[in-house]
Coordinates of C-alpha atoms in Angstrom, one line a residue:
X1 CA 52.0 -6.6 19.1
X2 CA 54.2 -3.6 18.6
X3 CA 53.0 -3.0 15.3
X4 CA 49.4 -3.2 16.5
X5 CA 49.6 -0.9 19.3
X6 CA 51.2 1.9 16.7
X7 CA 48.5 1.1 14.2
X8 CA 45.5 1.7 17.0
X9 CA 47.3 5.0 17.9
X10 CA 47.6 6.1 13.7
X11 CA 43.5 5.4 14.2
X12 CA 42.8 7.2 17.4
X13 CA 45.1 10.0 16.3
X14 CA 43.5 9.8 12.6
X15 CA 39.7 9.8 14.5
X16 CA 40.5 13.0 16.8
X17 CA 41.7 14.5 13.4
X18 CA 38.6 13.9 11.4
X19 CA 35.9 13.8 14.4
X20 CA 34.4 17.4 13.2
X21 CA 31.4 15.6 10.9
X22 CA 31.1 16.9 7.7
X23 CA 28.9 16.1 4.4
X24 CA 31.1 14.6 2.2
X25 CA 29.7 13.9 -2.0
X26 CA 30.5 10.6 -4.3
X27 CA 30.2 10.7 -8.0
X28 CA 29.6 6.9 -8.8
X29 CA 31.2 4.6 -10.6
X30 CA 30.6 1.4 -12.0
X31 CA 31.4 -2.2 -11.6
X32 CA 34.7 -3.3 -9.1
X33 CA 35.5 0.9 -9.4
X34 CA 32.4 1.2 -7.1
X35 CA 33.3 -1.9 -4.7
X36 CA 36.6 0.7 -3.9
X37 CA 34.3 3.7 -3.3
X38 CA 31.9 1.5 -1.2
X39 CA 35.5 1.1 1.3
X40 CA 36.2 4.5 1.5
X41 CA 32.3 5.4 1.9
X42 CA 31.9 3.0 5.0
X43 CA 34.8 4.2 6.5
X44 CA 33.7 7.8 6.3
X45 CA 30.9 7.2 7.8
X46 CA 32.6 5.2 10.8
X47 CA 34.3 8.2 11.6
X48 CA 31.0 10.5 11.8
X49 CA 30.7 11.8 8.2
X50 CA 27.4 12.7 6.2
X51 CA 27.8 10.6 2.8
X52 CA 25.7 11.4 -0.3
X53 CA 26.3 9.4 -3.9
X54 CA 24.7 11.3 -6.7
X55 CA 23.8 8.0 -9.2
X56 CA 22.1 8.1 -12.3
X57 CA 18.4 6.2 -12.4
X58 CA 19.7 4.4 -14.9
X59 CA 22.8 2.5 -13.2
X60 CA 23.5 -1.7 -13.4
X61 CA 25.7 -1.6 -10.5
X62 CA 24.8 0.6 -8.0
X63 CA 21.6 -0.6 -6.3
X64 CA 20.3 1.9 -4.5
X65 CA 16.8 0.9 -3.1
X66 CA 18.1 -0.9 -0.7
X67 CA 18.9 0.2 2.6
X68 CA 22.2 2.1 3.3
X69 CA 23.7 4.2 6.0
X70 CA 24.9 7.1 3.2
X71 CA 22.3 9.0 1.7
X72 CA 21.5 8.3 -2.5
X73 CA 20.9 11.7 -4.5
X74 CA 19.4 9.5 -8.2
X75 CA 19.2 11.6 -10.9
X76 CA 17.1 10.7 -14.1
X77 CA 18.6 9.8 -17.7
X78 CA 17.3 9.2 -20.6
X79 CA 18.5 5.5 -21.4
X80 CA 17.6 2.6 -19.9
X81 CA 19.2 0.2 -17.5
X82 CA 19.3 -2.1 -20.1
X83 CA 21.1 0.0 -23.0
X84 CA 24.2 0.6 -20.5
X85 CA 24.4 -2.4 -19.6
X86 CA 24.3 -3.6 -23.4
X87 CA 27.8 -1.3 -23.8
X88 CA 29.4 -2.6 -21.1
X89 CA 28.7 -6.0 -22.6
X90 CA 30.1 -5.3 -26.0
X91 CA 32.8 -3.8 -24.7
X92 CA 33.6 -6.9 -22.8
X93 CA 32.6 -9.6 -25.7
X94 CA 35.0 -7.1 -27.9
X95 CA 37.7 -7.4 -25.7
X96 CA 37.6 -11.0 -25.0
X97 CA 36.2 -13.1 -28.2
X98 CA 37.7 -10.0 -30.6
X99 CA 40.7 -9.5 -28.8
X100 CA 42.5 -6.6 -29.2
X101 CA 46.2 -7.8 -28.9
X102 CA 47.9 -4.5 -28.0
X103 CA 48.1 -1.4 -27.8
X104 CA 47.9 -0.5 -31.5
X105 CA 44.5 -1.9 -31.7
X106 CA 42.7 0.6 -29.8
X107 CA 42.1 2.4 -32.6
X108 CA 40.4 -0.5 -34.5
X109 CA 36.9 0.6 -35.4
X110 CA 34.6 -1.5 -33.6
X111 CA 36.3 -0.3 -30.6
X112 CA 36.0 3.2 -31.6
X113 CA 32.0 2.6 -32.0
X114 CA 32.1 1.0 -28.6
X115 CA 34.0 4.4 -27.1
X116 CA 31.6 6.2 -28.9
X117 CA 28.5 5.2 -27.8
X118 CA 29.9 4.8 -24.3
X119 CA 31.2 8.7 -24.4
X120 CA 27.6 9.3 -25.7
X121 CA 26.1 8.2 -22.5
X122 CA 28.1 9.5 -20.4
X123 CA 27.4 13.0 -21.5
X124 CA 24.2 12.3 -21.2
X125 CA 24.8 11.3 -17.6
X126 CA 26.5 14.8 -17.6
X127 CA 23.6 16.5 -18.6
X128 CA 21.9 14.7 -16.0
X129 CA 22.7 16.7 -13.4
X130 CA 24.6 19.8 -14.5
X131 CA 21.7 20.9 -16.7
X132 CA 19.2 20.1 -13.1
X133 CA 19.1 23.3 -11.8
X134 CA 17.0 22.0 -9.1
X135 CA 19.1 19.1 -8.2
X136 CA 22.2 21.5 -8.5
X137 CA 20.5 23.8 -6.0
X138 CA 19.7 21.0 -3.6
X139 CA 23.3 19.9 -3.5
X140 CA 24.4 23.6 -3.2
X141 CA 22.7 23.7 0.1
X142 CA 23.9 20.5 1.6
X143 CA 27.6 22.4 1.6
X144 CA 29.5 19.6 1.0
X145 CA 33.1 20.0 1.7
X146 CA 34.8 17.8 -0.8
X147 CA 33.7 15.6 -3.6
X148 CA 35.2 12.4 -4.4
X149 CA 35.6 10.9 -7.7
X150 CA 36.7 8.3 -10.0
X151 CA 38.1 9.2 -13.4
X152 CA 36.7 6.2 -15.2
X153 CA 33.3 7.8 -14.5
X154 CA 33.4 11.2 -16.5
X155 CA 31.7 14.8 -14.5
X156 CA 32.6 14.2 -11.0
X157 CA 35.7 17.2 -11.7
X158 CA 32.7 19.3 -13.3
X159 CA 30.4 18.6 -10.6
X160 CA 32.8 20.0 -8.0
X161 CA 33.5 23.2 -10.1
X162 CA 30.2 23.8 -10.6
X163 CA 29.1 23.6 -6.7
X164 CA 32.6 25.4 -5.7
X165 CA 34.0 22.4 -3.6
X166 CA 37.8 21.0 -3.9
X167 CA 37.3 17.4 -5.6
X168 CA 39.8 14.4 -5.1
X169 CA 40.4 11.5 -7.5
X170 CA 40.7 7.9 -6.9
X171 CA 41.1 5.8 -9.9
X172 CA 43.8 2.6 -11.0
X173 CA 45.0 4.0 -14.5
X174 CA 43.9 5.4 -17.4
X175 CA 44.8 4.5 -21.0
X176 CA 48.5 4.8 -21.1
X177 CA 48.2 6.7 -18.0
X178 CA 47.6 10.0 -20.2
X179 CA 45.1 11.3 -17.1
X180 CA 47.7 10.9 -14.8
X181 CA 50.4 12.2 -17.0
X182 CA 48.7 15.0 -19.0
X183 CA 46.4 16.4 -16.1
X184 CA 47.8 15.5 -13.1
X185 CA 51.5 16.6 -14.5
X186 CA 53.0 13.1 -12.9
X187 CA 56.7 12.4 -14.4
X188 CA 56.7 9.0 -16.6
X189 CA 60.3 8.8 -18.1
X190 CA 59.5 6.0 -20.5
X191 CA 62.9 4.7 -20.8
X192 CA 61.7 2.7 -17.1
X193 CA 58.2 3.4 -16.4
X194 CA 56.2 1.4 -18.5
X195 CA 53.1 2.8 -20.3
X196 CA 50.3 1.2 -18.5
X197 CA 48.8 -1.7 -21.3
X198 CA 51.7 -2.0 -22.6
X199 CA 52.6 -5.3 -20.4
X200 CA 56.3 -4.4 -19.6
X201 CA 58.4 -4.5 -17.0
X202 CA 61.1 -1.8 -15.7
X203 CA 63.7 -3.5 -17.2
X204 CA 62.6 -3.2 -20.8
X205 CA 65.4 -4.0 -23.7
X206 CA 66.0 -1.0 -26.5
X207 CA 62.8 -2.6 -29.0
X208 CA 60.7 -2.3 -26.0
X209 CA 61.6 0.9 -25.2
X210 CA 61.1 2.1 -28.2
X211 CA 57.2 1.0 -28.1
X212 CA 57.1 2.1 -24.9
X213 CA 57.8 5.5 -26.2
X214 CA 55.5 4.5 -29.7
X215 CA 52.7 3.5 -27.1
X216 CA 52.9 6.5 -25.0
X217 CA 52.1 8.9 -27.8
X218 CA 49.5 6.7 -29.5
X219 CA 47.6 6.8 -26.3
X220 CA 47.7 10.6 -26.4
X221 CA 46.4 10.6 -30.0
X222 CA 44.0 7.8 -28.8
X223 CA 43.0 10.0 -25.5
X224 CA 42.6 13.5 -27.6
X225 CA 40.3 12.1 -29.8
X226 CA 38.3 11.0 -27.1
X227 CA 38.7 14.3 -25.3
X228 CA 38.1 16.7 -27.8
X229 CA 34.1 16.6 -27.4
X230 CA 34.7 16.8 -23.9
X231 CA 36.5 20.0 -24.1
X232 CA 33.9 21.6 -25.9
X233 CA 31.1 20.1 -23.1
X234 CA 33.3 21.3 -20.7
X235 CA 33.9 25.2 -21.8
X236 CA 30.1 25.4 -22.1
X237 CA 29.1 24.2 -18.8
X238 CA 31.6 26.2 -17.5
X239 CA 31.2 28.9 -19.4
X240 CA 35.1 30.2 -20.4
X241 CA 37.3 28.4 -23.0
X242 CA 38.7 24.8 -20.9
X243 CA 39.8 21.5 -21.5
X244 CA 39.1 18.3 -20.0
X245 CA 42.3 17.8 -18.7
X246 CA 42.7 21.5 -17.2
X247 CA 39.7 20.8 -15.4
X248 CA 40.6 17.6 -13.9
X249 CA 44.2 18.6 -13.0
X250 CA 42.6 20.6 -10.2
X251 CA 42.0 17.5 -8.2
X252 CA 43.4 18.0 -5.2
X253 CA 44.8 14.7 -4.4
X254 CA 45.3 11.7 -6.4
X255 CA 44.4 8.3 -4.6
X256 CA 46.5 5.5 -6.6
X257 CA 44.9 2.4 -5.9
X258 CA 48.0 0.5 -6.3
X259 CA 51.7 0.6 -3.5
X260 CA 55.5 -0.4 -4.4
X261 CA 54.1 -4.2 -3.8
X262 CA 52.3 -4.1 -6.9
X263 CA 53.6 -1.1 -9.0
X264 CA 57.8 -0.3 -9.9
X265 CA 59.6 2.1 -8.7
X266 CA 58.9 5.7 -10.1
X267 CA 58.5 9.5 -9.5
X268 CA 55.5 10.3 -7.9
X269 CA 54.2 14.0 -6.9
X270 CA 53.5 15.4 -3.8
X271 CA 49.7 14.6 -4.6
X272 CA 50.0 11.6 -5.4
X273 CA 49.1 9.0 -2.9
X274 CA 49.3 5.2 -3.1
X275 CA 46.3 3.7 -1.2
X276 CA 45.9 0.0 -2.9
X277 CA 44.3 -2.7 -1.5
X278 CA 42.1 -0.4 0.3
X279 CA 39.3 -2.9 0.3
X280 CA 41.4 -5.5 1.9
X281 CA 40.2 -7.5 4.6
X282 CA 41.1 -10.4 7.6
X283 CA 38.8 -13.5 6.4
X284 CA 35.4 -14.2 7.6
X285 CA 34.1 -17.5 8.4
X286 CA 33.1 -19.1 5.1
X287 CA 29.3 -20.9 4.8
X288 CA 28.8 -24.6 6.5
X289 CA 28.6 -25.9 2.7
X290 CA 31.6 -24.2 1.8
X291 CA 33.9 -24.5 4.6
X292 CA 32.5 -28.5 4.3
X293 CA 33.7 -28.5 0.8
X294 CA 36.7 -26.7 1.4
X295 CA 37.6 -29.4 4.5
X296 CA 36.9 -32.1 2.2
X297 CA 40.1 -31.5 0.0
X298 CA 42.5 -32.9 2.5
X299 CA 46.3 -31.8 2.1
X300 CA 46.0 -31.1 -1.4
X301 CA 44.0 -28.1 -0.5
X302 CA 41.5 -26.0 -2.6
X303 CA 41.9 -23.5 -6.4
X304 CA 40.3 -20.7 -6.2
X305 CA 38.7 -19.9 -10.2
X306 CA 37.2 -17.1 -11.0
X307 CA 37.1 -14.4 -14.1
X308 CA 35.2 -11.2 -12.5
X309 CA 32.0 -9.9 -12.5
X310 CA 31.8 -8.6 -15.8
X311 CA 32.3 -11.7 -17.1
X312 CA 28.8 -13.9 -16.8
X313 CA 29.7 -16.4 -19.5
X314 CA 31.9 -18.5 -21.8
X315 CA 31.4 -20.7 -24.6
X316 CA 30.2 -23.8 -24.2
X317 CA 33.6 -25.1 -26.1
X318 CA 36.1 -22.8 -23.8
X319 CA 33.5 -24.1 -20.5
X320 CA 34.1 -27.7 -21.3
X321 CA 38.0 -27.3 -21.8
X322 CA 38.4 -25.6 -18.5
X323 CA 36.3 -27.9 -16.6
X324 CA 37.9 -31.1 -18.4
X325 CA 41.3 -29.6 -17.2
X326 CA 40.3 -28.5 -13.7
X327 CA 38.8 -31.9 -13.2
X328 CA 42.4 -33.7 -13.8
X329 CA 44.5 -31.9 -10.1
X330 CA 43.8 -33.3 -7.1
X331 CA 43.1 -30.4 -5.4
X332 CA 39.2 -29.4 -5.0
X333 CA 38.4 -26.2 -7.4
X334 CA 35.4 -23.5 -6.0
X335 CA 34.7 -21.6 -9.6
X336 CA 32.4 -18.5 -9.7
X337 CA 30.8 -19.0 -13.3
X338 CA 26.9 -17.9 -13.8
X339 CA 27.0 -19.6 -17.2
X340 CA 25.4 -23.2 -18.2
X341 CA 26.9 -26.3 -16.5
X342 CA 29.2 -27.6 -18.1
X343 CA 29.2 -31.2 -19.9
X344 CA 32.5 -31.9 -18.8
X345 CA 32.3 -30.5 -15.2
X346 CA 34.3 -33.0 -12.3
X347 CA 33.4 -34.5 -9.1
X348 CA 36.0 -31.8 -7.0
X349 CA 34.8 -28.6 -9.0
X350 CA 31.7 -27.0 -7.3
X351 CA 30.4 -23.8 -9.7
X352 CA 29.1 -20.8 -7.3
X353 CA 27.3 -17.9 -9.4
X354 CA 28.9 -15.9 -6.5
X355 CA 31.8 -16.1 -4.4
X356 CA 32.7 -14.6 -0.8
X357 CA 36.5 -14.6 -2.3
X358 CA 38.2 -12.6 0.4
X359 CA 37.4 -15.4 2.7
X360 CA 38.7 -17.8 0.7
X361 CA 42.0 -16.6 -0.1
X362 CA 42.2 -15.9 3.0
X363 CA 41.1 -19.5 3.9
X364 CA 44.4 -22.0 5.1
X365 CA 43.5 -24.5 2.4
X366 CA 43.9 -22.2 -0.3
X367 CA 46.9 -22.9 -2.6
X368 CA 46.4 -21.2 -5.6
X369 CA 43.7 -18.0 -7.2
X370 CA 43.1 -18.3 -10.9
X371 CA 42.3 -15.0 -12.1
X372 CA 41.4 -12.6 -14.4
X373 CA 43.6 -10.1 -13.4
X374 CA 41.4 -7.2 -11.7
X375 CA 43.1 -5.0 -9.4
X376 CA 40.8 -6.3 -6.7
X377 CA 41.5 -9.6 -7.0
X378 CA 44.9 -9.4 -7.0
X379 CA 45.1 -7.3 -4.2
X380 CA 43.4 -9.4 -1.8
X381 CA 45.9 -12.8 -3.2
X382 CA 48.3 -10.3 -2.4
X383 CA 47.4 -9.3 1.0
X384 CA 46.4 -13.3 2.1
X385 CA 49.6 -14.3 0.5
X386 CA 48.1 -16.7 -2.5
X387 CA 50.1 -17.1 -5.8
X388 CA 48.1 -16.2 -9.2
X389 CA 47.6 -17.8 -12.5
X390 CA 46.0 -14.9 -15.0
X391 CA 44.3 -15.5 -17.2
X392 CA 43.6 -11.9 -18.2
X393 CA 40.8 -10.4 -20.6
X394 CA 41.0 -7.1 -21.5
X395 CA 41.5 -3.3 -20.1
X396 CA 44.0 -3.4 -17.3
X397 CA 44.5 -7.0 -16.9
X398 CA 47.5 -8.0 -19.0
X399 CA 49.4 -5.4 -17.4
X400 CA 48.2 -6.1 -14.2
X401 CA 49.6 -9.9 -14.6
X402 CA 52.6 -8.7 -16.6
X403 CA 53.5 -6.8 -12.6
X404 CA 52.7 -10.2 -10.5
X405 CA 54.9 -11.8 -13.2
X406 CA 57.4 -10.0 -13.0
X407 CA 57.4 -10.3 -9.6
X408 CA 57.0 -14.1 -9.5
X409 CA 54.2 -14.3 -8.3
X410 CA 52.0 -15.5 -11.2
X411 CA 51.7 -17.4 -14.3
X412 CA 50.6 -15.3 -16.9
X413 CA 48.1 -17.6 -19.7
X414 CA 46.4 -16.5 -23.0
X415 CA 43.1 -16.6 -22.8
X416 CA 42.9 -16.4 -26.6
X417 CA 45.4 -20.0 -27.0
X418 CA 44.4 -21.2 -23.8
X419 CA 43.7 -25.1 -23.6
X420 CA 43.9 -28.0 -20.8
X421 CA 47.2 -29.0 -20.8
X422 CA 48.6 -25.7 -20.5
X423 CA 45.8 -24.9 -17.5
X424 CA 46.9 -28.3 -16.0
X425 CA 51.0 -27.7 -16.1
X426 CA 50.1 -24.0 -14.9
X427 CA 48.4 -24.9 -11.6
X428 CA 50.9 -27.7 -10.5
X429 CA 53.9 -25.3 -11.6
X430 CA 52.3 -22.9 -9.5
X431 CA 51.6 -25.3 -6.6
X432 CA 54.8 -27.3 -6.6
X433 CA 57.3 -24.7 -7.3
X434 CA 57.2 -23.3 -4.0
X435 CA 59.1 -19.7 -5.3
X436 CA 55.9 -18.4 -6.3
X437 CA 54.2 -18.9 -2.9
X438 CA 57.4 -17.4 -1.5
X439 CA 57.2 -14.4 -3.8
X440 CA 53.8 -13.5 -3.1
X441 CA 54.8 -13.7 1.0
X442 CA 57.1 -11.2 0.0
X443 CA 54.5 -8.9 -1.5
X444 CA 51.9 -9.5 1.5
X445 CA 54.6 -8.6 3.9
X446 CA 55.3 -5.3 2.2
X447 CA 51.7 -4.5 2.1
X448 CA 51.2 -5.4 5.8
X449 CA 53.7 -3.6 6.6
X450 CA 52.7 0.3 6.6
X451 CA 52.4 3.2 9.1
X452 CA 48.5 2.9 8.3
X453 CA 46.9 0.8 5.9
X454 CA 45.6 1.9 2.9
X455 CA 42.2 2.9 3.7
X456 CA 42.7 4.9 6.6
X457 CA 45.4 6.8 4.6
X458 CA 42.5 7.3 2.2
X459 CA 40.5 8.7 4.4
X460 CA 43.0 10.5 6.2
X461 CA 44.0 12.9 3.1
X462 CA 40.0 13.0 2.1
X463 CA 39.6 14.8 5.7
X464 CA 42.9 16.6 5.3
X465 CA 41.3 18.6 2.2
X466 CA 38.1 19.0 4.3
X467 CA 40.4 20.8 6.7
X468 CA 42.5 22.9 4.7
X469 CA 39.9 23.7 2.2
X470 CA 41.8 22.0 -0.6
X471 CA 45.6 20.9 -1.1
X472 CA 46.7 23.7 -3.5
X473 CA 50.5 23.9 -1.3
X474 CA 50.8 20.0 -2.8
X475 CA 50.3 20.4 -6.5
X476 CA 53.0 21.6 -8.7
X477 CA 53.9 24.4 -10.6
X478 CA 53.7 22.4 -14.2
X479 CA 49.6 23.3 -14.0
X480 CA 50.2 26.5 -14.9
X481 CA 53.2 25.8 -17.6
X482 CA 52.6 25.4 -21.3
X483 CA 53.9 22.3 -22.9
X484 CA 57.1 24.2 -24.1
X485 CA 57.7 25.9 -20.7
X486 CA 57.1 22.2 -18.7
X487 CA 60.2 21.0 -21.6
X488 CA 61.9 23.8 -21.2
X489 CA 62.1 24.1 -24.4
X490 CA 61.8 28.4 -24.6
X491 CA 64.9 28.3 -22.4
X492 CA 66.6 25.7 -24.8
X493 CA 65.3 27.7 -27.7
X494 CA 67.0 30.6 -26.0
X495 CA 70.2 29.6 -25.2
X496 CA 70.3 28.1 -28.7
X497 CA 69.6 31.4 -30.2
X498 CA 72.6 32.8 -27.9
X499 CA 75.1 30.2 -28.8
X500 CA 74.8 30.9 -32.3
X501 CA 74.6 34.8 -31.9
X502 CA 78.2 33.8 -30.0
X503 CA 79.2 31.9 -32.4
X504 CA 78.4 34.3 -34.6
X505 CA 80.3 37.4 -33.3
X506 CA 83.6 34.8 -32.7
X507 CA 83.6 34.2 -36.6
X508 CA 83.4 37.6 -37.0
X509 CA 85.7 38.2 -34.7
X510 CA 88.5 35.7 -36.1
X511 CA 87.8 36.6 -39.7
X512 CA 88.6 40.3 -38.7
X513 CA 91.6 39.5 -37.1
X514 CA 92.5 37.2 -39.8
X515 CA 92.1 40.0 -42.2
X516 CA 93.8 42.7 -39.7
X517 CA 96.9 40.1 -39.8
X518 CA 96.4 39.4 -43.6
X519 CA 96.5 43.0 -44.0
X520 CA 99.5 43.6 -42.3
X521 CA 101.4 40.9 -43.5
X522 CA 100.9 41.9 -47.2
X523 CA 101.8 45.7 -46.2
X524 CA 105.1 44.5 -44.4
X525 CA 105.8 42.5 -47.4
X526 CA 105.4 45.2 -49.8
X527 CA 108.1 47.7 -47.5
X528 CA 111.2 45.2 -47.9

């Protein structure tokens, strides 16, 4: 009760902060990226804000002819719906049926095709709405007082320079967190702060610190091939010589969408601000059919399956495997697949094309969430308290289960080798060993267990830049420091050069004196 009362006074404290309204701009993003944004856009408006997203015509996810209370600024491209889609298909085919392993095959070239074409459109995005002079002038007018942005979506930094208004980021990672690193200047000592794909813990032996350390620079290589055209893009539109990464480490704040429940301990900036689970939510009464179905699995309780929204289907060979297997627990399975039925498909599975699954983990019955290993989805186990089995597919995902494993909280499968009696021996380990529900308890109760939740510490530093005009007291002095001033490696180069100018005059020294005494010697000898 305690903790409640404080929590309603953080929010009436946080309102009377923020209850100035102000117009407040969203550069887009894609897929589960814009299921975050949508969070922090509702709860903007709650406390009075003006909301505008400026979306391309052009965009699969965000559907904005319907009906919402923020305001959609649509831009024209020249692709179609269909042709960005169609990357963002490849790119998830690639990753799951091709399979890059690691980290070294990022650089594979049907990947770097992918990238390409996917850089390709974004630019054109880009161009979009920096080369609408009309549309820029509209949005000059509205006076928007910040601009928030996810990374994954390139031009949102770009935007903001070009309209004059302070910009915040909010993104999970980047590829070997070079963004976050490189730009945003935050410390990653690889000898215990894993490079993020890299699937390790904080307690890595001496080989895997060593591809830690081989990982982190191939992911710069990786990440300045990819940001070279961007530089140039970004120095024209601007027009002065710039970089990507200059530009975007002038984000004001940095909203990490992850907390110490999920992520090890590390050094973190000033401006660097750990909101995850943001989107979390208490569970909502679930359908009649599904709370019937749900009811119906007696103490054995219900599986949640389900591998994301990105992923629509399987093959018919991988369908019938996971069906045959899921058919042999007694527990009832609710699996959100928009695929073909499959052959194989049991009595206690019902398949849902789409799946309230916050109100399921949150649901009593639930005992265990089968998972691809999106942030989202683990966040919300996390905060209901359910133990994971990943199955995880590409980008994040492996190192997002290589966390919960660590932590005990999950069993970690290959999707690649994956077959029934693994899946089988997975879900009752995970059921019947009652350490992983007692792990995952743990994590819940760390994430419950903050000053303010996530979202309305979000919010908070998104109206804290509104009111100060920026957060420029919060970022650090590396911005301005060349890579061999941040490494100190002038002053080491100095103090190098005067060591062995001391050195120097010492050996000159002693071979004077050694000659003075020489001298004398041989002149005393030659008087007696």
């Amino acid at each position: 009760m305690l903790v409640m009362q404080l929590r309603y006074m953080f929010s009436v404290l946080l309102f009377l902060q923020g209850v100035t309204s102000e117009n407040v701009l969203i550069w887009f993003a894609e897929g589960s990226h814009w299921i975050n944004l949508k969070s922090v856009i509702e709860e903007l408006i709650e406390r009075g804000h003006n909301v505008t997203v400026a979306v391309h015509s052009s965009s699969p996810y965000v559907n904005y002819s319907e009906p919402h209370p923020f305001t959609f600024e649509v831009f024209e491209v020249p692709f179609a719906r269909e042709e960005f889609r169609d990357i963002l298909d490849d790119f998830v085919e690639f990753s799951i049926y091709e399979k890059p392993h690691n980290l070294l095959d990022v650089v594979g070239l049907r990947l770097r095709e992918i990238v390409a074409a996917g850089t390709e459109f974004n630019r054109q995005t880009c161009d979009g709405v920096i080369k609408n002079r009309k549309l820029l002038q509209k949005l000059k007018a509205a006076k928007f007082k910040v601009l928030l942005s996810d990374p994954i979506s390139p031009c949102g930094d770009l935007l903001a320079m070009k309209l004059g208004i302070p910009f915040i980021f909010t993104l999970r990672f980047s590829l070997g967190s070079s963004m976050e690193r490189y730009c945003g200047q935050l410390p990653a000592p690889p000898s215990y702060v894993p490079v993020v794909m890299s699937g390790f813990s904080d307690k890595m032996t001496f080989t895997e610190r060593l591809k830690n350390i081989l990982y982190m620079h191939l992911c710069s290589v990786v990440n300045d091939w990819i940001w070279h055209g961007w530089d140039v893009y970004y120095s024209e539109v601007l027009g002065k010589p710039t970089t990507f990464c200059e530009t975007m480490g002038k984000a004001e704040i940095w909203l990490i969408r992850t907390y110490w429940d999920f992520e090890f301990p590390r050094p973190l900036l000033p401006n660097f601000v750990f909101v995850g689970g943001l989107h979390c939510r208490p569970a909502k009464p679930l359908s009649q059919e599904l709370e019937e179905f749900v009811q119906s699995s007696g103490e054995h309780g219900i599986v949640i399956f389900s591998l994301g929204s990105l992923v629509k289907n399987l093959t018919a060979e991988k369908a019938n495997m996971i069906a045959e297997a899921l058919g042999e627990i007694p527990q009832k399975v609710v699996w959100s697949y928009a695929g073909e039925q499959p052959k194989t498909l049991a009595s206690n599975t019902m398949l849902y094309k789409w799946l309230p699954q916050n109100d399921l983990l949150g649901h009593p019955k639930t005992r265990v969430f089968i998972t691809h290993g999106g942030t989202n989805g683990i966040y919300e186990a996390i905060y209901h308290g359910v133990p994971m089995i990943g199955i995880p597919l590409f980008a994040d995902q492996p190192d997002n289960m290589a966390h919960m494993k660590a932590k005990g909280a999950a069993v970690v499968l290959s999707f690649v080798t994956l077959n029934k009696h693994d899946l089988v021996n997975a879900i009752n380990t995970v059921i019947n060993d009652t350490s992983y529900k007692e792990n995952v308890l743990k994590l819940s109760q760390i994430q419950r267990d903050q000053p303010m939740s996530p979202l309305e510490r979000a919010v908070f530093w998104i109206e804290f830049v509104m009111r100060h005009g920026g957060a420029q007291h919060l970022r650090p002095e590396a911005h301005s420091l060349s890579w061999y001033q941040y490494h100190c490696l002038d002053v080491i180069a100095f103090l190098f050069i005067c060591l062995v100018i001391i050195l120097f005059v010492l050996k000159k020294c002693c071979m004077f004196c050694c000659r003075k005494c020489r001298g004398t010697r041989v002149k005393k000898n030659k008087t007696e």
